[in-house]
Amino acid sequence: MLRALAVDDEEPALAELLYLLRADPRVRSAEGATDANEALRRIGRALEGGDGAIDVLFLDIQMAGLTGLDVARLLAGFARPPLVVFVTAHEDFAVKAFDLKAVDYVLKPVRRERLAEAVSRVTERVASSTPPATVADRIPVELGGVTRLVAVADITYAEAQGDYARLHTQDGVSHLVRIPLSTLEERWQELGFVRVHRSHLVALHRIDELRLDGAGMTVRVGTAEIAVSRRHASRVRELLMRGSSPRGD
């Protein structure tokens, strides 16, 4: 059973596509988005939530702002990208679409039989796919109404802010994401992040200095000085002395 997201900036075309998808018994759910940024946000939220990732994106090509081809290129940076089926009135982009590993290329007006064929191809691909990666190397963030993909390798530390986390990057920019710090800790431990405090998660290789004084232990990450709690102090010191990853690999 597939979870689908259809994207088209023409609402009548989107409504017709959703009607056909929801009538297919192999489609568990079909949601709609009218622009690329909304689609990327929904994909990111699905990955963060507990109701499962989106399996397939039925994507128009020519849209205002980001095109469907732009979206497909951005999805390549996701650890668990949905499959892509392009649904368009234009034949000219087929070569580019398949270069971006599209599963199918459906021309408008969409016929029920042709869409069913595309769903079959997606179903086969999902059934035969290998288990997805469990650690994302990029994370979607919103900046000025635009969804960007930030490389985890560029993040120096993360700071808890309630149910959110603020990500600090090496270029001095920060991003607020709706993900608890405990979730990031679980996802990123294999990427070298270590919990130093209940409110801070730090990239081990970004620590420039470890200080011990009467007030306790601190680490310096760039220009930021971050307190290390007693609970985490011995582990942080051990990892730094050994030069090991948080998993001890």
Coordinates of C-alpha atoms in Angstrom, one line a residue:
M1 CA 0.0 0.0 0.0
L2 CA 1.5 3.3 -1.2
R3 CA 1.5 6.7 0.4
A4 CA 1.5 9.2 -2.4
L5 CA 1.9 12.9 -2.8
A6 CA 0.7 14.7 -5.9
V7 CA 2.1 18.1 -6.8
D8 CA 0.6 20.4 -9.4
D9 CA 0.1 24.2 -9.3
E10 CA -3.1 23.9 -11.4
E11 CA -5.8 23.0 -8.9
P12 CA -8.2 21.3 -11.3
A13 CA -5.4 19.0 -12.6
L14 CA -4.4 18.3 -9.0
A15 CA -7.9 17.4 -8.0
E16 CA -8.3 15.0 -11.0
L17 CA -5.0 13.3 -10.3
L18 CA -5.9 12.9 -6.6
Y19 CA -9.3 11.4 -7.5
L20 CA -7.7 8.8 -9.7
L21 CA -5.0 7.9 -7.2
R22 CA -7.5 7.5 -4.3
A23 CA -9.5 5.2 -6.5
D24 CA -6.6 2.8 -6.9
P25 CA -6.7 0.1 -4.2
R26 CA -2.9 0.0 -4.1
V27 CA -2.7 3.6 -2.8
R28 CA -3.2 3.8 0.9
S29 CA -3.3 7.6 1.0
A30 CA -2.9 10.4 -1.5
E31 CA -2.2 14.0 -0.5
G32 CA -1.9 17.1 -2.6
A33 CA 0.4 20.1 -2.8
T34 CA 0.2 23.1 -5.1
D35 CA 3.8 24.1 -5.1
A36 CA 7.3 22.6 -4.8
N37 CA 8.2 24.2 -1.4
E38 CA 5.0 22.8 0.1
A39 CA 5.8 19.4 -1.3
L40 CA 9.3 19.4 0.2
R41 CA 8.0 20.5 3.6
R42 CA 5.5 17.6 3.6
I43 CA 8.1 15.1 2.6
G44 CA 10.4 16.4 5.5
R45 CA 7.5 16.2 8.0
A46 CA 6.7 12.7 6.9
L47 CA 10.2 11.6 7.5
E48 CA 10.2 13.2 10.9
G49 CA 6.8 11.9 11.9
G50 CA 5.7 8.4 13.0
D51 CA 3.2 7.7 10.2
G52 CA 5.8 6.6 7.6
A53 CA 7.6 8.3 4.7
I54 CA 6.0 9.2 1.4
D55 CA 6.6 6.4 -1.1
V56 CA 6.0 8.2 -4.3
L57 CA 5.7 11.7 -5.7
F58 CA 3.5 12.4 -8.7
L59 CA 5.1 15.6 -9.9
D60 CA 4.2 18.2 -12.5
I61 CA 7.2 19.7 -14.3
Q62 CA 6.4 23.3 -15.2
M63 CA 5.4 25.1 -12.0
A64 CA 5.9 28.6 -10.6
G65 CA 9.1 28.8 -8.6
L66 CA 10.9 25.5 -8.4
T67 CA 10.2 23.2 -11.3
G68 CA 9.5 19.5 -11.0
L69 CA 13.0 18.8 -12.2
D70 CA 14.4 21.0 -9.5
V71 CA 12.5 19.1 -6.9
A72 CA 13.8 15.8 -8.2
R73 CA 17.3 17.0 -8.0
L74 CA 16.8 18.2 -4.4
L75 CA 15.3 14.8 -3.4
A76 CA 18.5 13.2 -4.3
G77 CA 20.0 14.7 -1.1
F78 CA 17.4 12.9 1.1
A79 CA 18.4 9.8 2.9
R80 CA 15.0 8.2 2.1
P81 CA 13.7 10.0 -1.0
P82 CA 10.3 9.1 -2.5
L83 CA 10.1 7.6 -5.9
V84 CA 9.2 10.1 -8.6
V85 CA 6.6 9.8 -11.4
F86 CA 6.4 12.9 -13.6
V87 CA 2.9 13.9 -14.7
T88 CA 3.1 16.6 -17.4
A89 CA 1.6 18.0 -20.6
H90 CA 5.1 18.3 -22.1
E91 CA 7.0 15.6 -23.9
D92 CA 10.2 17.5 -24.1
F93 CA 11.6 16.8 -20.7
A94 CA 11.4 13.0 -20.8
V95 CA 15.2 12.5 -21.2
K96 CA 16.0 14.8 -18.3
A97 CA 13.3 13.1 -16.2
F98 CA 14.8 9.6 -16.7
D99 CA 18.3 11.0 -16.1
L100 CA 17.0 11.9 -12.6
K101 CA 15.9 8.3 -12.2
A102 CA 12.1 8.9 -12.6
V103 CA 10.1 5.7 -12.4
D104 CA 7.7 6.8 -15.1
Y105 CA 6.6 9.8 -17.3
V106 CA 2.9 10.2 -17.7
L107 CA 1.4 12.7 -20.2
K108 CA -1.6 14.8 -19.5
P109 CA -4.5 14.5 -19.8
V110 CA -4.1 11.5 -17.5
R111 CA -5.9 8.4 -18.4
R112 CA -6.9 6.0 -15.6
E113 CA -5.3 3.0 -17.3
R114 CA -2.0 4.9 -17.9
L115 CA -1.8 6.0 -14.3
A116 CA -2.5 2.5 -13.1
E117 CA 0.5 1.3 -15.1
A118 CA 2.6 3.9 -13.4
V119 CA 1.3 2.8 -10.0
S120 CA 2.2 -0.8 -10.9
R121 CA 5.8 0.3 -11.7
V122 CA 6.1 2.1 -8.4
T123 CA 4.7 -0.8 -6.5
E124 CA 7.2 -3.2 -8.1
R125 CA 10.1 -0.8 -7.3
V126 CA 9.0 -0.4 -3.7
A127 CA 8.6 -4.2 -3.2
S128 CA 12.1 -4.9 -4.7
S129 CA 14.0 -2.0 -3.0
T130 CA 16.6 -2.5 -0.4
P131 CA 16.0 -1.2 3.1
P132 CA 16.5 2.6 3.2
A133 CA 19.4 4.2 4.9
T134 CA 18.7 4.9 8.6
V135 CA 21.0 8.0 8.9
A136 CA 20.3 11.2 6.9
D137 CA 23.2 13.1 5.5
R138 CA 21.1 16.2 5.0
I139 CA 18.2 17.8 6.8
P140 CA 15.4 20.0 5.4
V141 CA 15.2 23.4 7.0
E142 CA 13.0 26.4 6.2
L143 CA 14.6 29.8 5.4
G144 CA 12.4 32.7 4.4
G145 CA 9.6 30.4 3.2
V146 CA 12.0 28.3 1.1
T147 CA 13.0 24.8 2.0
R148 CA 16.7 24.1 1.9
L149 CA 18.7 21.0 2.5
V150 CA 21.5 21.5 5.0
A151 CA 24.4 18.9 5.1
V152 CA 24.7 17.4 8.5
A153 CA 28.5 17.6 7.9
D154 CA 28.2 21.4 8.1
I155 CA 26.5 21.4 11.5
T156 CA 28.7 22.0 14.5
Y157 CA 26.2 21.6 17.3
A158 CA 22.5 21.5 18.0
E159 CA 20.8 23.2 20.9
A160 CA 17.5 22.1 22.4
Q161 CA 14.7 24.7 22.4
G162 CA 11.6 22.9 23.8
D163 CA 10.3 20.4 21.2
Y164 CA 12.5 22.1 18.6
A165 CA 16.2 22.1 18.0
R166 CA 18.4 25.0 16.7
L167 CA 21.1 23.8 14.4
H168 CA 24.4 25.8 14.3
T169 CA 26.5 25.5 11.2
Q170 CA 30.2 26.2 10.5
D171 CA 29.4 29.4 8.5
G172 CA 27.7 30.9 11.6
V173 CA 24.1 30.5 10.4
S174 CA 21.5 28.7 12.6
H175 CA 18.2 27.0 11.7
L176 CA 15.3 26.0 13.9
V177 CA 13.8 22.6 13.1
R178 CA 10.8 20.9 14.7
I179 CA 12.7 17.8 15.9
P180 CA 13.6 17.0 19.5
L181 CA 17.2 16.9 20.4
S182 CA 16.8 13.3 21.5
T183 CA 15.7 12.3 18.0
L184 CA 18.7 14.0 16.4
E185 CA 21.0 12.3 18.9
E186 CA 19.7 8.9 17.8
R187 CA 19.9 9.7 14.1
W188 CA 23.3 11.3 14.2
Q189 CA 25.4 9.2 16.6
E190 CA 26.8 7.3 13.6
L191 CA 27.9 10.6 12.1
G192 CA 30.0 11.5 15.1
F193 CA 27.6 13.6 17.3
V194 CA 27.8 13.2 21.0
R195 CA 25.5 14.5 23.8
V196 CA 27.4 16.8 26.1
H197 CA 24.5 18.2 28.0
R198 CA 20.7 17.7 28.1
S199 CA 20.4 20.8 25.9
H200 CA 23.4 20.3 23.6
L201 CA 24.5 17.8 20.9
V202 CA 28.0 18.4 19.5
A203 CA 29.8 17.1 16.4
L204 CA 32.9 15.5 18.1
H205 CA 35.2 16.5 15.3
R206 CA 34.2 20.1 15.6
I207 CA 35.4 20.4 19.2
D208 CA 38.4 22.7 19.2
E209 CA 39.2 22.7 23.0
L210 CA 38.3 20.9 26.2
R211 CA 38.6 22.9 29.4
L212 CA 38.6 21.7 33.0
D213 CA 38.3 24.3 35.8
G214 CA 36.5 24.8 39.1
A215 CA 33.2 25.4 37.4
G216 CA 33.4 22.0 35.7
M217 CA 34.0 21.0 32.1
T218 CA 33.4 23.0 28.9
V219 CA 34.1 22.5 25.2
R220 CA 34.7 25.1 22.6
V221 CA 33.2 24.7 19.2
G222 CA 34.3 27.6 17.1
T223 CA 33.4 30.7 19.1
A224 CA 30.8 28.9 21.3
E225 CA 31.7 27.6 24.7
I226 CA 29.3 24.8 25.8
A227 CA 29.0 23.4 29.3
V228 CA 29.5 19.6 29.7
S229 CA 27.2 18.1 32.3
R230 CA 28.7 15.8 35.0
R231 CA 26.6 13.0 33.6
H232 CA 28.3 13.2 30.2
A233 CA 31.8 14.5 31.2
S234 CA 33.7 11.2 31.4
R235 CA 32.3 9.9 28.1
V236 CA 33.1 13.2 26.3
R237 CA 36.6 13.2 27.6
E238 CA 37.2 9.6 26.8
L239 CA 36.0 10.0 23.2
L240 CA 38.2 13.1 22.7
M241 CA 41.2 11.3 24.1
R242 CA 40.7 8.2 22.0
G243 CA 39.6 10.2 18.9
S244 CA 36.7 7.7 18.6
S245 CA 33.2 8.0 17.2
P246 CA 30.3 8.1 19.8
R247 CA 29.7 4.4 19.1
G248 CA 33.3 3.5 19.8
D249 CA 33.9 2.2 16.2

